[in-house]
CSV table of N, CA and C in Angstrom, one decimal:
chain,number,residue,atom,x,y,z
A,1,MET,N,0.8,-1.2,0.0
A,1,MET,CA,0.0,0.0,0.0
A,1,MET,C,0.9,1.3,0.0
A,2,GLU,N,0.6,2.2,-0.9
A,2,GLU,CA,1.4,3.4,-1.0
A,2,GLU,C,1.1,4.4,0.1
A,3,THR,N,2.1,5.0,0.6
A,3,THR,CA,1.9,6.0,1.7
A,3,THR,C,1.3,7.2,1.1
A,4,LYS,N,0.4,7.8,1.8
A,4,LYS,CA,-0.2,9.1,1.3
A,4,LYS,C,0.9,10.2,1.3
A,5,LYS,N,0.9,10.9,0.2
A,5,LYS,CA,1.9,12.0,0.1
A,5,LYS,C,1.4,13.1,1.1
A,6,ARG,N,2.4,13.8,1.7
A,6,ARG,CA,2.1,14.8,2.7
A,6,ARG,C,2.2,16.2,2.1
A,7,VAL,N,1.2,17.0,2.3
A,7,VAL,CA,1.2,18.4,1.7
A,7,VAL,C,1.0,19.4,2.9
A,8,LEU,N,1.9,20.3,3.0
A,8,LEU,CA,1.9,21.3,4.0
A,8,LEU,C,1.3,22.6,3.4
A,9,VAL,N,0.2,23.0,4.0
A,9,VAL,CA,-0.6,24.2,3.4
A,9,VAL,C,-0.4,25.4,4.4
A,10,VAL,N,0.1,26.5,3.9
A,10,VAL,CA,0.3,27.7,4.7
A,10,VAL,C,-0.4,28.9,4.2
A,11,ASP,N,-1.3,29.4,4.9
A,11,ASP,CA,-2.1,30.6,4.4
A,11,ASP,C,-2.7,31.3,5.6
A,12,ASP,N,-2.7,32.6,5.7
A,12,ASP,CA,-3.3,33.3,6.8
A,12,ASP,C,-4.8,33.5,6.7
A,13,GLU,N,-5.4,33.0,5.6
A,13,GLU,CA,-6.8,33.1,5.4
A,13,GLU,C,-7.5,31.8,5.7
A,14,PRO,N,-8.3,31.7,6.8
A,14,PRO,CA,-8.9,30.5,7.2
A,14,PRO,C,-9.7,29.8,6.1
A,15,GLY,N,-10.4,30.6,5.3
A,15,GLY,CA,-11.2,30.0,4.2
A,15,GLY,C,-10.4,29.2,3.2
A,16,VAL,N,-9.2,29.8,2.9
A,16,VAL,CA,-8.3,29.2,2.0
A,16,VAL,C,-7.8,27.8,2.5
A,17,LEU,N,-7.4,27.9,3.8
A,17,LEU,CA,-6.9,26.7,4.5
A,17,LEU,C,-8.0,25.6,4.5
A,18,ARG,N,-9.3,26.0,4.8
A,18,ARG,CA,-10.4,25.0,4.8
A,18,ARG,C,-10.6,24.3,3.4
A,19,VAL,N,-10.7,25.2,2.4
A,19,VAL,CA,-10.9,24.7,1.0
A,19,VAL,C,-9.8,23.8,0.6
A,20,LEU,N,-8.6,24.2,0.7
A,20,LEU,CA,-7.4,23.4,0.3
A,20,LEU,C,-7.3,22.1,1.0
A,21,THR,N,-7.4,22.2,2.4
A,21,THR,CA,-7.3,21.0,3.2
A,21,THR,C,-8.3,20.0,2.8
A,22,LEU,N,-9.6,20.4,2.6
A,22,LEU,CA,-10.6,19.5,2.2
A,22,LEU,C,-10.4,18.9,0.8
A,23,LYS,N,-10.0,19.7,-0.1
A,23,LYS,CA,-9.8,19.3,-1.5
A,23,LYS,C,-8.6,18.3,-1.6
A,24,LEU,N,-7.6,18.6,-0.8
A,24,LEU,CA,-6.4,17.7,-0.8
A,24,LEU,C,-6.7,16.4,-0.2
A,25,LYS,N,-7.5,16.4,1.0
A,25,LYS,CA,-7.9,15.1,1.6
A,25,LYS,C,-8.7,14.3,0.7
A,26,LEU,N,-9.7,14.9,0.0
A,26,LEU,CA,-10.6,14.2,-0.9
A,26,LEU,C,-9.8,13.6,-2.1
A,27,SER,N,-8.6,14.2,-2.4
A,27,SER,CA,-7.8,13.8,-3.5
A,27,SER,C,-6.8,12.7,-3.0
A,28,GLY,N,-6.8,12.4,-1.7
A,28,GLY,CA,-6.0,11.3,-1.2
A,28,GLY,C,-4.7,11.7,-0.6
A,29,TYR,N,-4.5,13.0,-0.2
A,29,TYR,CA,-3.3,13.5,0.4
A,29,TYR,C,-3.5,13.6,1.9
A,30,HIS,N,-2.4,13.5,2.6
A,30,HIS,CA,-2.4,13.8,4.0
A,30,HIS,C,-2.0,15.3,4.1
A,31,THR,N,-2.7,16.0,4.9
A,31,THR,CA,-2.4,17.5,5.0
A,31,THR,C,-2.1,17.9,6.4
A,32,MET,N,-1.3,19.0,6.4
A,32,MET,CA,-1.1,19.7,7.7
A,32,MET,C,-1.2,21.2,7.3
A,33,SER,N,-2.0,21.9,8.0
A,33,SER,CA,-2.1,23.3,7.6
A,33,SER,C,-1.9,24.3,8.8
A,34,MET,N,-1.5,25.5,8.5
A,34,MET,CA,-1.3,26.5,9.5
A,34,MET,C,-1.3,27.9,8.9
A,35,ALA,N,-1.4,28.9,9.7
A,35,ALA,CA,-1.6,30.3,9.2
A,35,ALA,C,-0.3,31.1,9.5
A,36,SER,N,0.8,30.4,10.0
A,36,SER,CA,2.0,31.2,10.4
A,36,SER,C,3.2,30.7,9.6
A,37,GLY,N,3.9,31.7,9.1
A,37,GLY,CA,5.2,31.4,8.4
A,37,GLY,C,6.2,30.8,9.3
A,38,GLU,N,6.2,31.3,10.6
A,38,GLU,CA,7.2,30.8,11.6
A,38,GLU,C,6.9,29.3,11.8
A,39,GLU,N,5.6,28.9,12.0
A,39,GLU,CA,5.3,27.5,12.2
A,39,GLU,C,5.6,26.7,10.9
A,40,ALA,N,5.4,27.3,9.8
A,40,ALA,CA,5.7,26.6,8.5
A,40,ALA,C,7.1,26.1,8.4
A,41,VAL,N,8.0,27.0,8.8
A,41,VAL,CA,9.4,26.6,8.7
A,41,VAL,C,9.7,25.4,9.7
A,42,GLU,N,9.2,25.4,10.9
A,42,GLU,CA,9.4,24.3,11.8
A,42,GLU,C,8.7,23.1,11.3
A,43,LEU,N,7.5,23.2,10.8
A,43,LEU,CA,6.8,22.0,10.3
A,43,LEU,C,7.5,21.4,9.0
A,44,ALA,N,8.1,22.3,8.2
A,44,ALA,CA,8.8,21.8,7.0
A,44,ALA,C,9.9,20.9,7.5
A,45,ARG,N,10.5,21.3,8.6
A,45,ARG,CA,11.6,20.5,9.2
A,45,ARG,C,11.2,19.2,9.8
A,46,THR,N,10.1,19.2,10.6
A,46,THR,CA,9.7,18.1,11.4
A,46,THR,C,8.7,17.2,10.7
A,47,TYR,N,7.8,17.7,9.9
A,47,TYR,CA,6.7,17.0,9.2
A,47,TYR,C,7.2,16.4,7.9
A,48,ASN,N,8.3,17.0,7.4
A,48,ASN,CA,8.9,16.5,6.2
A,48,ASN,C,7.9,16.3,5.0
A,49,PRO,N,7.3,17.4,4.6
A,49,PRO,CA,6.2,17.3,3.6
A,49,PRO,C,6.8,16.9,2.2
A,50,ASP,N,6.0,16.4,1.4
A,50,ASP,CA,6.3,16.1,0.0
A,50,ASP,C,6.2,17.3,-0.9
A,51,VAL,N,5.2,18.2,-0.5
A,51,VAL,CA,5.0,19.4,-1.2
A,51,VAL,C,4.5,20.5,-0.2
A,52,MET,N,4.9,21.7,-0.5
A,52,MET,CA,4.4,22.8,0.3
A,52,MET,C,3.6,23.8,-0.5
A,53,LEU,N,2.4,24.1,-0.1
A,53,LEU,CA,1.6,25.2,-0.7
A,53,LEU,C,1.7,26.4,0.2
A,54,LEU,N,2.2,27.5,-0.3
A,54,LEU,CA,2.6,28.6,0.6
A,54,LEU,C,2.1,30.0,0.1
A,55,ASP,N,1.3,30.6,0.9
A,55,ASP,CA,0.9,32.0,0.7
A,55,ASP,C,2.1,32.9,0.9
A,56,ILE,N,2.2,34.0,0.1
A,56,ILE,CA,3.3,34.9,0.2
A,56,ILE,C,3.1,36.0,1.2
A,57,LEU,N,1.9,36.7,1.1
A,57,LEU,CA,1.7,37.8,1.9
A,57,LEU,C,1.0,37.4,3.2
A,58,MET,N,1.8,37.2,4.3
A,58,MET,CA,1.3,36.8,5.6
A,58,MET,C,1.9,37.8,6.6
A,59,PRO,N,1.2,38.0,7.7
A,59,PRO,CA,1.8,38.8,8.8
A,59,PRO,C,3.0,38.0,9.5
A,60,GLY,N,3.9,38.8,10.0
A,60,GLY,CA,5.1,38.2,10.6
A,60,GLY,C,6.0,37.7,9.6
A,61,VAL,N,6.3,36.4,9.6
A,61,VAL,CA,7.3,35.8,8.6
A,61,VAL,C,6.5,35.6,7.3
A,62,SER,N,7.0,36.3,6.2
A,62,SER,CA,6.4,36.3,4.9
A,62,SER,C,6.7,34.9,4.2
A,63,GLY,N,6.0,34.6,3.2
A,63,GLY,CA,6.3,33.4,2.4
A,63,GLY,C,7.7,33.5,1.8
A,64,ILE,N,8.2,34.6,1.4
A,64,ILE,CA,9.5,34.7,0.8
A,64,ILE,C,10.5,34.3,1.9
A,65,GLU,N,10.4,34.8,3.1
A,65,GLU,CA,11.3,34.4,4.2
A,65,GLU,C,11.2,32.9,4.5
A,66,VAL,N,10.0,32.3,4.4
A,66,VAL,CA,9.8,30.9,4.6
A,66,VAL,C,10.6,30.1,3.6
A,67,ILE,N,10.5,30.5,2.3
A,67,ILE,CA,11.2,29.9,1.3
A,67,ILE,C,12.7,29.9,1.6
A,68,GLU,N,13.2,31.1,1.9
A,68,GLU,CA,14.7,31.2,2.2
A,68,GLU,C,15.1,30.3,3.3
A,69,ARG,N,14.3,30.3,4.4
A,69,ARG,CA,14.7,29.4,5.6
A,69,ARG,C,14.6,27.9,5.2
A,70,VAL,N,13.5,27.5,4.5
A,70,VAL,CA,13.3,26.1,4.2
A,70,VAL,C,14.4,25.6,3.2
A,71,ARG,N,14.8,26.5,2.3
A,71,ARG,CA,15.8,26.1,1.3
A,71,ARG,C,17.1,25.8,2.0
A,72,ALA,N,17.3,26.3,3.2
A,72,ALA,CA,18.6,26.1,3.9
A,72,ALA,C,18.7,24.6,4.3
A,73,PHE,N,17.6,23.8,4.4
A,73,PHE,CA,17.7,22.4,4.8
A,73,PHE,C,16.8,21.5,4.0
A,74,SER,N,16.1,22.0,3.0
A,74,SER,CA,15.2,21.1,2.3
A,74,SER,C,15.0,21.5,0.8
A,75,SER,N,14.8,20.5,-0.1
A,75,SER,CA,14.5,20.8,-1.5
A,75,SER,C,13.0,20.5,-1.8
A,76,VAL,N,12.2,20.4,-0.7
A,76,VAL,CA,10.7,20.2,-0.9
A,76,VAL,C,10.2,21.1,-2.0
A,77,PRO,N,9.4,20.6,-2.9
A,77,PRO,CA,8.7,21.5,-3.9
A,77,PRO,C,7.8,22.5,-3.2
A,78,VAL,N,8.0,23.8,-3.5
A,78,VAL,CA,7.2,24.8,-2.9
A,78,VAL,C,6.4,25.5,-4.0
A,79,ILE,N,5.1,25.5,-3.9
A,79,ILE,CA,4.2,26.1,-4.8
A,79,ILE,C,3.6,27.3,-4.0
A,80,VAL,N,3.9,28.5,-4.5
A,80,VAL,CA,3.4,29.7,-3.9
A,80,VAL,C,2.1,30.1,-4.4
A,81,MET,N,1.3,30.8,-3.5
A,81,MET,CA,-0.1,31.2,-3.9
A,81,MET,C,-0.1,32.7,-3.6
A,82,THR,N,-0.4,33.5,-4.7
A,82,THR,CA,-0.5,34.9,-4.5
A,82,THR,C,-1.3,35.6,-5.6
A,83,ALA,N,-1.9,36.7,-5.3
A,83,ALA,CA,-2.7,37.5,-6.3
A,83,ALA,C,-1.8,38.5,-7.0
A,84,LYS,N,-0.5,38.6,-6.6
A,84,LYS,CA,0.4,39.5,-7.2
A,84,LYS,C,1.5,38.9,-8.0
A,85,PRO,N,1.4,38.9,-9.4
A,85,PRO,CA,2.4,38.3,-10.2
A,85,PRO,C,3.9,38.7,-10.0
A,86,ASP,N,4.0,40.0,-9.6
A,86,ASP,CA,5.4,40.5,-9.4
A,86,ASP,C,6.0,39.8,-8.1
A,87,ILE,N,5.2,39.6,-7.1
A,87,ILE,CA,5.7,38.9,-5.9
A,87,ILE,C,6.0,37.4,-6.3
A,88,ALA,N,5.1,36.8,-7.1
A,88,ALA,CA,5.4,35.4,-7.6
A,88,ALA,C,6.8,35.3,-8.2
A,89,GLU,N,7.1,36.3,-9.0
A,89,GLU,CA,8.4,36.3,-9.7
A,89,GLU,C,9.6,36.3,-8.6
A,90,ILE,N,9.4,37.1,-7.6
A,90,ILE,CA,10.4,37.2,-6.5
A,90,ILE,C,10.5,35.8,-5.9
A,91,ALA,N,9.3,35.2,-5.6
A,91,ALA,CA,9.3,33.9,-4.9
A,91,ALA,C,10.0,32.8,-5.8
A,92,LEU,N,9.8,32.9,-7.1
A,92,LEU,CA,10.4,31.9,-8.0
A,92,LEU,C,11.9,32.1,-8.0
A,93,LYS,N,12.4,33.3,-7.9
A,93,LYS,CA,13.8,33.6,-7.9
A,93,LYS,C,14.4,33.2,-6.6
A,94,THR,N,13.6,33.2,-5.5
A,94,THR,CA,14.1,32.9,-4.2
A,94,THR,C,14.2,31.4,-4.0
A,95,GLY,N,13.5,30.6,-4.8
A,95,GLY,CA,13.6,29.2,-4.6
A,95,GLY,C,12.3,28.4,-4.7
A,96,ALA,N,11.1,29.1,-5.0
A,96,ALA,CA,9.9,28.4,-5.2
A,96,ALA,C,9.9,27.7,-6.5
A,97,ASP,N,9.1,26.6,-6.6
A,97,ASP,CA,9.1,25.8,-7.8
A,97,ASP,C,8.0,26.2,-8.8
A,98,ASP,N,6.9,26.7,-8.3
A,98,ASP,CA,5.8,27.1,-9.1
A,98,ASP,C,4.9,28.1,-8.4
A,99,PHE,N,4.0,28.6,-9.1
A,99,PHE,CA,3.0,29.5,-8.4
A,99,PHE,C,1.6,29.4,-9.0
A,100,ILE,N,0.7,29.7,-8.1
A,100,ILE,CA,-0.8,29.6,-8.4
A,100,ILE,C,-1.3,31.0,-8.2
A,101,ALA,N,-2.0,31.6,-9.1
A,101,ALA,CA,-2.6,32.9,-9.0
A,101,ALA,C,-3.8,32.8,-8.1
A,102,LYS,N,-4.0,33.7,-7.2
A,102,LYS,CA,-5.3,33.8,-6.4
A,102,LYS,C,-6.1,34.8,-7.1
A,103,PRO,N,-7.5,34.6,-7.1
A,103,PRO,CA,-8.2,33.5,-6.7
A,103,PRO,C,-7.9,32.3,-7.5
A,104,PHE,N,-7.9,31.1,-7.0
A,104,PHE,CA,-7.6,29.9,-7.7
A,104,PHE,C,-8.7,28.9,-7.8
A,105,ASP,N,-8.6,28.0,-8.7
A,105,ASP,CA,-9.5,26.8,-8.8
A,105,ASP,C,-8.9,25.7,-8.1
A,106,PRO,N,-9.6,25.2,-7.0
A,106,PRO,CA,-9.0,24.1,-6.3
A,106,PRO,C,-8.6,22.9,-7.1
A,107,ASP,N,-9.2,22.6,-8.2
A,107,ASP,CA,-8.8,21.5,-9.1
A,107,ASP,C,-7.5,21.8,-9.7
A,108,ARG,N,-7.2,23.0,-10.0
A,108,ARG,CA,-5.9,23.4,-10.6
A,108,ARG,C,-4.8,23.3,-9.6
A,109,VAL,N,-5.1,23.5,-8.3
A,109,VAL,CA,-4.2,23.3,-7.2
A,109,VAL,C,-3.7,21.9,-7.2
A,110,ILE,N,-4.7,21.0,-7.2
A,110,ILE,CA,-4.4,19.5,-7.2
A,110,ILE,C,-3.5,19.1,-8.4
A,111,GLU,N,-3.8,19.7,-9.6
A,111,GLU,CA,-3.0,19.4,-10.7
A,111,GLU,C,-1.6,19.9,-10.5
A,112,LYS,N,-1.4,21.0,-9.9
A,112,LYS,CA,0.0,21.6,-9.6
A,112,LYS,C,0.7,20.7,-8.6
A,113,VAL,N,0.0,20.2,-7.6
A,113,VAL,CA,0.6,19.4,-6.6
A,113,VAL,C,1.0,18.1,-7.2
A,114,LYS,N,0.2,17.5,-8.1
A,114,LYS,CA,0.6,16.2,-8.8
A,114,LYS,C,1.8,16.4,-9.7
A,115,LEU,N,1.8,17.5,-10.4
A,115,LEU,CA,3.0,17.9,-11.3
A,115,LEU,C,4.2,18.0,-10.4
A,116,ALA,N,4.1,18.7,-9.3
A,116,ALA,CA,5.3,18.9,-8.5
A,116,ALA,C,5.8,17.6,-7.9
A,117,LEU,N,4.9,16.7,-7.5
A,117,LEU,CA,5.3,15.4,-7.0
A,117,LEU,C,6.0,14.6,-8.1
A,118,ASN,N,5.4,14.6,-9.3
A,118,ASN,CA,6.0,13.8,-10.4
A,118,ASN,C,7.3,14.3,-10.8
A,119,HIS,N,7.5,15.6,-10.8
A,119,HIS,CA,8.7,16.2,-11.2
A,119,HIS,C,9.8,16.0,-10.2
A,120,HIS,N,9.4,16.1,-8.9
A,120,HIS,CA,10.4,15.9,-7.8
A,120,HIS,C,10.8,14.5,-7.6
A,121,SER,N,9.9,13.5,-7.9
A,121,SER,CA,10.3,12.1,-7.7
A,121,SER,C,11.1,11.6,-8.9
A,122,GLY,N,10.9,12.3,-10.1
A,122,GLY,CA,11.6,11.7,-11.3
A,122,GLY,C,12.7,12.5,-11.6
């Protein structure tokens, strides 16, 4: 039996966390979600996710800072979520693997997660 892939979801909007967590679970993934960039860095280290979905604009530790910190110890695929394309460009240059424009279609998020997993494992 194949182990469920682990997806770490980080966003400061509770509605986004609820939608993505539900969609990912229904698609067969194990999820861990939180609203804090600081927690995200720690969970990236301890939870060892297979993919990270990461909001960029968050209070406290931003998504850009999370990418910088996580890249110090992990090559986990990071898919950033933002409504601002210029910030997505910065995130990609910082080490993100892909981005999803907000607002997003949850089905498109699942496609991006699958692509990231296939690309990372192959």
